[in-house]
Amino acid sequence: MILIYGNQELWESFPEEEFAKAVAAQDAFNRKYAETGELLGAYGNADAAQAKVVRVRDGVPAVTDGPYLETKEYLASWYLIDVDGERRALEIAAELPFASTRAVEVWPILHEAAGNTL
């Protein structure tokens, strides 16, 4: 996975024309590597304000707004799931073994690269 870090404030700081050019360049990158078969999927995450954190303690899932991980933490794994809604996504996240000892973040996916299928 290649990660792009940013936030809503950063995206909104781009002048509209500059942002459109950046999106077009990213789309060209996506097409190039989709054609070579190297790009399996390119997805933008929703703003962090929409993320949830699932912790399971004594078998009971607790869902809070998130993310609230320490800055020394880093993304180690990313699971892509296709579900009917947030509730089902949170249920699945609670099933992850690490949810009983670590926070598991659930992020909505905003879009899929054009023409890309998994």
Short mmCIF file of N, CA and C in Angstrom, two decimals, residues 5-96:
data_model
loop_
_atom_site.label_atom_id
_atom_site.label_comp_id
_atom_site.label_asym_id
_atom_site.label_seq_id
_atom_site.Cartn_x
_atom_site.Cartn_y
_atom_site.Cartn_z
N TYR A 5 -0.64 11.04 3.21
CA TYR A 5 -1.12 11.65 4.45
C TYR A 5 -1.52 13.09 4.19
N GLY A 6 -2.57 13.51 4.81
CA GLY A 6 -3.06 14.88 4.67
C GLY A 6 -4.29 15.04 5.53
N ASN A 7 -5.00 16.15 5.33
CA ASN A 7 -6.25 16.38 6.06
C ASN A 7 -7.11 17.35 5.27
N GLN A 8 -8.35 17.50 5.71
CA GLN A 8 -9.29 18.35 4.99
C GLN A 8 -8.77 19.78 4.86
N GLU A 9 -8.14 20.29 5.90
CA GLU A 9 -7.60 21.66 5.86
C GLU A 9 -6.55 21.78 4.76
N LEU A 10 -5.69 20.78 4.62
CA LEU A 10 -4.67 20.80 3.57
C LEU A 10 -5.32 20.80 2.19
N TRP A 11 -6.29 19.89 1.96
CA TRP A 11 -6.91 19.81 0.63
C TRP A 11 -7.62 21.11 0.30
N GLU A 12 -8.26 21.72 1.30
CA GLU A 12 -8.98 22.97 1.06
C GLU A 12 -8.04 24.16 0.85
N SER A 13 -6.76 24.03 1.23
CA SER A 13 -5.81 25.13 1.06
C SER A 13 -5.32 25.27 -0.39
N PHE A 14 -5.52 24.23 -1.20
CA PHE A 14 -5.12 24.30 -2.61
C PHE A 14 -6.08 25.20 -3.37
N PRO A 15 -5.54 26.10 -4.20
CA PRO A 15 -6.44 26.83 -5.11
C PRO A 15 -7.15 25.81 -6.00
N GLU A 16 -8.38 26.10 -6.40
CA GLU A 16 -9.20 25.14 -7.14
C GLU A 16 -8.49 24.60 -8.38
N GLU A 17 -7.84 25.47 -9.14
CA GLU A 17 -7.14 25.04 -10.37
C GLU A 17 -5.97 24.11 -10.04
N GLU A 18 -5.22 24.45 -9.00
CA GLU A 18 -4.08 23.62 -8.60
C GLU A 18 -4.55 22.25 -8.11
N PHE A 19 -5.65 22.22 -7.37
CA PHE A 19 -6.18 20.95 -6.88
C PHE A 19 -6.64 20.09 -8.05
N ALA A 20 -7.30 20.70 -9.03
CA ALA A 20 -7.75 19.96 -10.22
C ALA A 20 -6.55 19.36 -10.96
N LYS A 21 -5.46 20.10 -11.07
CA LYS A 21 -4.25 19.58 -11.72
C LYS A 21 -3.67 18.42 -10.92
N ALA A 22 -3.65 18.54 -9.61
CA ALA A 22 -3.12 17.47 -8.76
C ALA A 22 -3.95 16.19 -8.90
N VAL A 23 -5.26 16.35 -8.95
CA VAL A 23 -6.15 15.19 -9.12
C VAL A 23 -5.92 14.56 -10.49
N ALA A 24 -5.79 15.38 -11.52
CA ALA A 24 -5.54 14.86 -12.87
C ALA A 24 -4.22 14.10 -12.93
N ALA A 25 -3.19 14.62 -12.28
CA ALA A 25 -1.89 13.93 -12.25
C ALA A 25 -2.00 12.59 -11.53
N GLN A 26 -2.76 12.57 -10.44
CA GLN A 26 -2.95 11.32 -9.71
C GLN A 26 -3.74 10.32 -10.54
N ASP A 27 -4.75 10.80 -11.26
CA ASP A 27 -5.52 9.92 -12.13
C ASP A 27 -4.63 9.33 -13.23
N ALA A 28 -3.72 10.13 -13.78
CA ALA A 28 -2.79 9.63 -14.81
C ALA A 28 -1.87 8.55 -14.22
N PHE A 29 -1.38 8.79 -13.02
CA PHE A 29 -0.56 7.79 -12.31
C PHE A 29 -1.35 6.50 -12.15
N ASN A 30 -2.60 6.62 -11.69
CA ASN A 30 -3.45 5.45 -11.49
C ASN A 30 -3.65 4.67 -12.79
N ARG A 31 -3.95 5.38 -13.89
CA ARG A 31 -4.15 4.71 -15.18
C ARG A 31 -2.89 4.00 -15.63
N LYS A 32 -1.74 4.68 -15.50
CA LYS A 32 -0.47 4.09 -15.93
C LYS A 32 -0.21 2.77 -15.23
N TYR A 33 -0.34 2.76 -13.92
CA TYR A 33 0.00 1.55 -13.17
C TYR A 33 -1.12 0.52 -13.17
N ALA A 34 -2.36 0.95 -13.45
CA ALA A 34 -3.45 -0.02 -13.64
C ALA A 34 -3.21 -0.78 -14.93
N GLU A 35 -2.73 -0.08 -15.96
CA GLU A 35 -2.45 -0.72 -17.25
C GLU A 35 -1.31 -1.73 -17.15
N THR A 36 -0.34 -1.49 -16.28
CA THR A 36 0.76 -2.45 -16.13
C THR A 36 0.36 -3.62 -15.23
N GLY A 37 -0.79 -3.49 -14.56
CA GLY A 37 -1.23 -4.53 -13.64
C GLY A 37 -0.65 -4.39 -12.24
N GLU A 38 0.14 -3.35 -12.02
CA GLU A 38 0.78 -3.17 -10.71
C GLU A 38 -0.13 -2.48 -9.70
N LEU A 39 -1.07 -1.70 -10.18
CA LEU A 39 -2.00 -1.02 -9.28
C LEU A 39 -3.24 -1.88 -9.11
N LEU A 40 -3.43 -2.42 -7.93
CA LEU A 40 -4.59 -3.26 -7.64
C LEU A 40 -5.80 -2.43 -7.22
N GLY A 41 -5.58 -1.32 -6.56
CA GLY A 41 -6.66 -0.45 -6.13
C GLY A 41 -6.12 0.84 -5.59
N ALA A 42 -6.81 1.94 -5.88
CA ALA A 42 -6.42 3.25 -5.37
C ALA A 42 -7.66 3.88 -4.75
N TYR A 43 -7.58 4.18 -3.47
CA TYR A 43 -8.76 4.64 -2.73
C TYR A 43 -8.42 5.83 -1.86
N GLY A 44 -9.35 6.78 -1.78
CA GLY A 44 -9.21 7.91 -0.87
C GLY A 44 -10.04 7.67 0.37
N ASN A 45 -9.44 7.89 1.52
CA ASN A 45 -10.17 7.73 2.79
C ASN A 45 -10.98 8.98 3.10
N ALA A 46 -12.07 8.79 3.81
CA ALA A 46 -12.87 9.91 4.30
C ALA A 46 -12.05 10.70 5.32
N ASP A 47 -12.51 11.89 5.65
CA ASP A 47 -11.84 12.71 6.65
C ASP A 47 -11.79 11.96 7.99
N ALA A 48 -10.75 12.20 8.76
CA ALA A 48 -10.56 11.51 10.04
C ALA A 48 -11.74 11.69 10.98
N ALA A 49 -12.50 12.76 10.81
CA ALA A 49 -13.67 12.98 11.67
C ALA A 49 -14.73 11.89 11.49
N GLN A 50 -14.67 11.14 10.40
CA GLN A 50 -15.63 10.07 10.14
C GLN A 50 -15.12 8.70 10.59
N ALA A 51 -13.87 8.61 11.02
CA ALA A 51 -13.29 7.33 11.44
C ALA A 51 -13.84 6.93 12.81
N LYS A 52 -13.88 5.65 13.05
CA LYS A 52 -14.30 5.09 14.34
C LYS A 52 -13.19 4.19 14.86
N VAL A 53 -13.11 4.04 16.17
CA VAL A 53 -12.15 3.15 16.80
C VAL A 53 -12.96 2.07 17.53
N VAL A 54 -12.58 0.81 17.30
CA VAL A 54 -13.25 -0.32 17.94
C VAL A 54 -12.26 -0.98 18.89
N ARG A 55 -12.65 -1.12 20.14
CA ARG A 55 -11.85 -1.83 21.14
C ARG A 55 -12.75 -2.89 21.76
N VAL A 56 -12.24 -4.11 21.88
CA VAL A 56 -13.02 -5.18 22.51
C VAL A 56 -12.36 -5.49 23.84
N ARG A 57 -13.11 -5.35 24.93
CA ARG A 57 -12.63 -5.65 26.27
C ARG A 57 -13.63 -6.59 26.92
N ASP A 58 -13.11 -7.68 27.43
CA ASP A 58 -13.98 -8.70 28.06
C ASP A 58 -15.10 -9.12 27.11
N GLY A 59 -14.77 -9.22 25.82
CA GLY A 59 -15.73 -9.69 24.83
C GLY A 59 -16.76 -8.67 24.39
N VAL A 60 -16.68 -7.43 24.88
CA VAL A 60 -17.68 -6.41 24.56
C VAL A 60 -17.03 -5.32 23.69
N PRO A 61 -17.53 -5.12 22.46
CA PRO A 61 -16.97 -4.06 21.63
C PRO A 61 -17.41 -2.68 22.11
N ALA A 62 -16.48 -1.74 22.10
CA ALA A 62 -16.78 -0.35 22.41
C ALA A 62 -16.33 0.47 21.20
N VAL A 63 -17.23 1.29 20.65
CA VAL A 63 -16.95 2.09 19.47
C VAL A 63 -16.89 3.56 19.88
N THR A 64 -15.80 4.23 19.51
CA THR A 64 -15.65 5.65 19.79
C THR A 64 -15.23 6.37 18.53
N ASP A 65 -15.37 7.68 18.54
CA ASP A 65 -14.84 8.46 17.44
C ASP A 65 -13.33 8.33 17.46
N GLY A 66 -12.70 8.48 16.33
CA GLY A 66 -11.25 8.32 16.27
C GLY A 66 -10.72 9.04 15.06
N PRO A 67 -9.50 8.83 14.73
CA PRO A 67 -8.52 8.00 15.44
C PRO A 67 -7.83 8.76 16.57
N TYR A 68 -7.39 8.03 17.56
CA TYR A 68 -6.69 8.63 18.69
C TYR A 68 -5.42 7.86 19.03
N LEU A 69 -4.72 7.38 18.03
CA LEU A 69 -3.48 6.64 18.28
C LEU A 69 -2.34 7.60 18.56
N GLU A 70 -1.35 7.14 19.30
CA GLU A 70 -0.15 7.93 19.55
C GLU A 70 0.55 8.20 18.23
N THR A 71 1.27 9.33 18.14
CA THR A 71 1.95 9.66 16.90
C THR A 71 3.04 8.66 16.55
N LYS A 72 3.54 7.93 17.53
CA LYS A 72 4.57 6.93 17.23
C LYS A 72 3.97 5.70 16.56
N GLU A 73 2.65 5.58 16.56
CA GLU A 73 1.98 4.46 15.90
C GLU A 73 2.06 4.66 14.38
N TYR A 74 1.94 3.58 13.65
CA TYR A 74 1.93 3.66 12.21
C TYR A 74 0.98 2.61 11.66
N LEU A 75 0.53 2.78 10.45
CA LEU A 75 -0.38 1.85 9.81
C LEU A 75 0.38 0.59 9.43
N ALA A 76 0.02 -0.52 10.00
CA ALA A 76 0.74 -1.77 9.74
C ALA A 76 -0.03 -2.69 8.79
N SER A 77 -1.34 -2.65 8.79
CA SER A 77 -2.17 -3.48 7.92
C SER A 77 -3.40 -2.71 7.49
N TRP A 78 -3.92 -3.05 6.32
CA TRP A 78 -5.12 -2.39 5.81
C TRP A 78 -6.01 -3.45 5.21
N TYR A 79 -7.17 -3.62 5.73
CA TYR A 79 -8.13 -4.59 5.23
C TYR A 79 -9.16 -3.85 4.39
N LEU A 80 -9.43 -4.34 3.19
CA LEU A 80 -10.45 -3.74 2.34
C LEU A 80 -11.68 -4.63 2.41
N ILE A 81 -12.78 -4.08 2.88
CA ILE A 81 -14.03 -4.84 2.97
C ILE A 81 -15.11 -4.12 2.19
N ASP A 82 -16.09 -4.86 1.70
CA ASP A 82 -17.22 -4.30 0.96
C ASP A 82 -18.47 -4.70 1.72
N VAL A 83 -19.09 -3.74 2.42
CA VAL A 83 -20.24 -4.01 3.28
C VAL A 83 -21.36 -3.02 2.99
N ASP A 84 -22.54 -3.31 3.53
CA ASP A 84 -23.72 -2.47 3.29
C ASP A 84 -23.72 -1.17 4.09
N GLY A 85 -22.90 -1.07 5.13
CA GLY A 85 -22.91 0.15 5.91
C GLY A 85 -21.93 0.12 7.05
N GLU A 86 -21.89 1.24 7.77
CA GLU A 86 -20.94 1.40 8.87
C GLU A 86 -21.15 0.35 9.96
N ARG A 87 -22.39 0.05 10.27
CA ARG A 87 -22.65 -0.91 11.36
C ARG A 87 -21.99 -2.26 11.08
N ARG A 88 -22.14 -2.77 9.85
CA ARG A 88 -21.53 -4.05 9.50
C ARG A 88 -20.01 -3.94 9.53
N ALA A 89 -19.47 -2.83 9.07
CA ALA A 89 -18.01 -2.63 9.09
C ALA A 89 -17.49 -2.67 10.53
N LEU A 90 -18.22 -2.05 11.46
CA LEU A 90 -17.81 -2.04 12.86
C LEU A 90 -17.92 -3.44 13.47
N GLU A 91 -18.93 -4.21 13.07
CA GLU A 91 -19.05 -5.59 13.55
C GLU A 91 -17.86 -6.43 13.10
N ILE A 92 -17.49 -6.27 11.84
CA ILE A 92 -16.35 -7.02 11.32
C ILE A 92 -15.07 -6.59 12.01
N ALA A 93 -14.90 -5.29 12.22
CA ALA A 93 -13.70 -4.79 12.90
C ALA A 93 -13.58 -5.38 14.30
N ALA A 94 -14.70 -5.55 14.97
CA ALA A 94 -14.68 -6.13 16.31
C ALA A 94 -14.26 -7.59 16.30
N GLU A 95 -14.34 -8.24 15.15
CA GLU A 95 -13.93 -9.64 15.02
C GLU A 95 -12.42 -9.80 14.81
N LEU A 96 -11.75 -8.70 14.46
CA LEU A 96 -10.30 -8.78 14.25
C LEU A 96 -9.62 -9.14 15.57
#
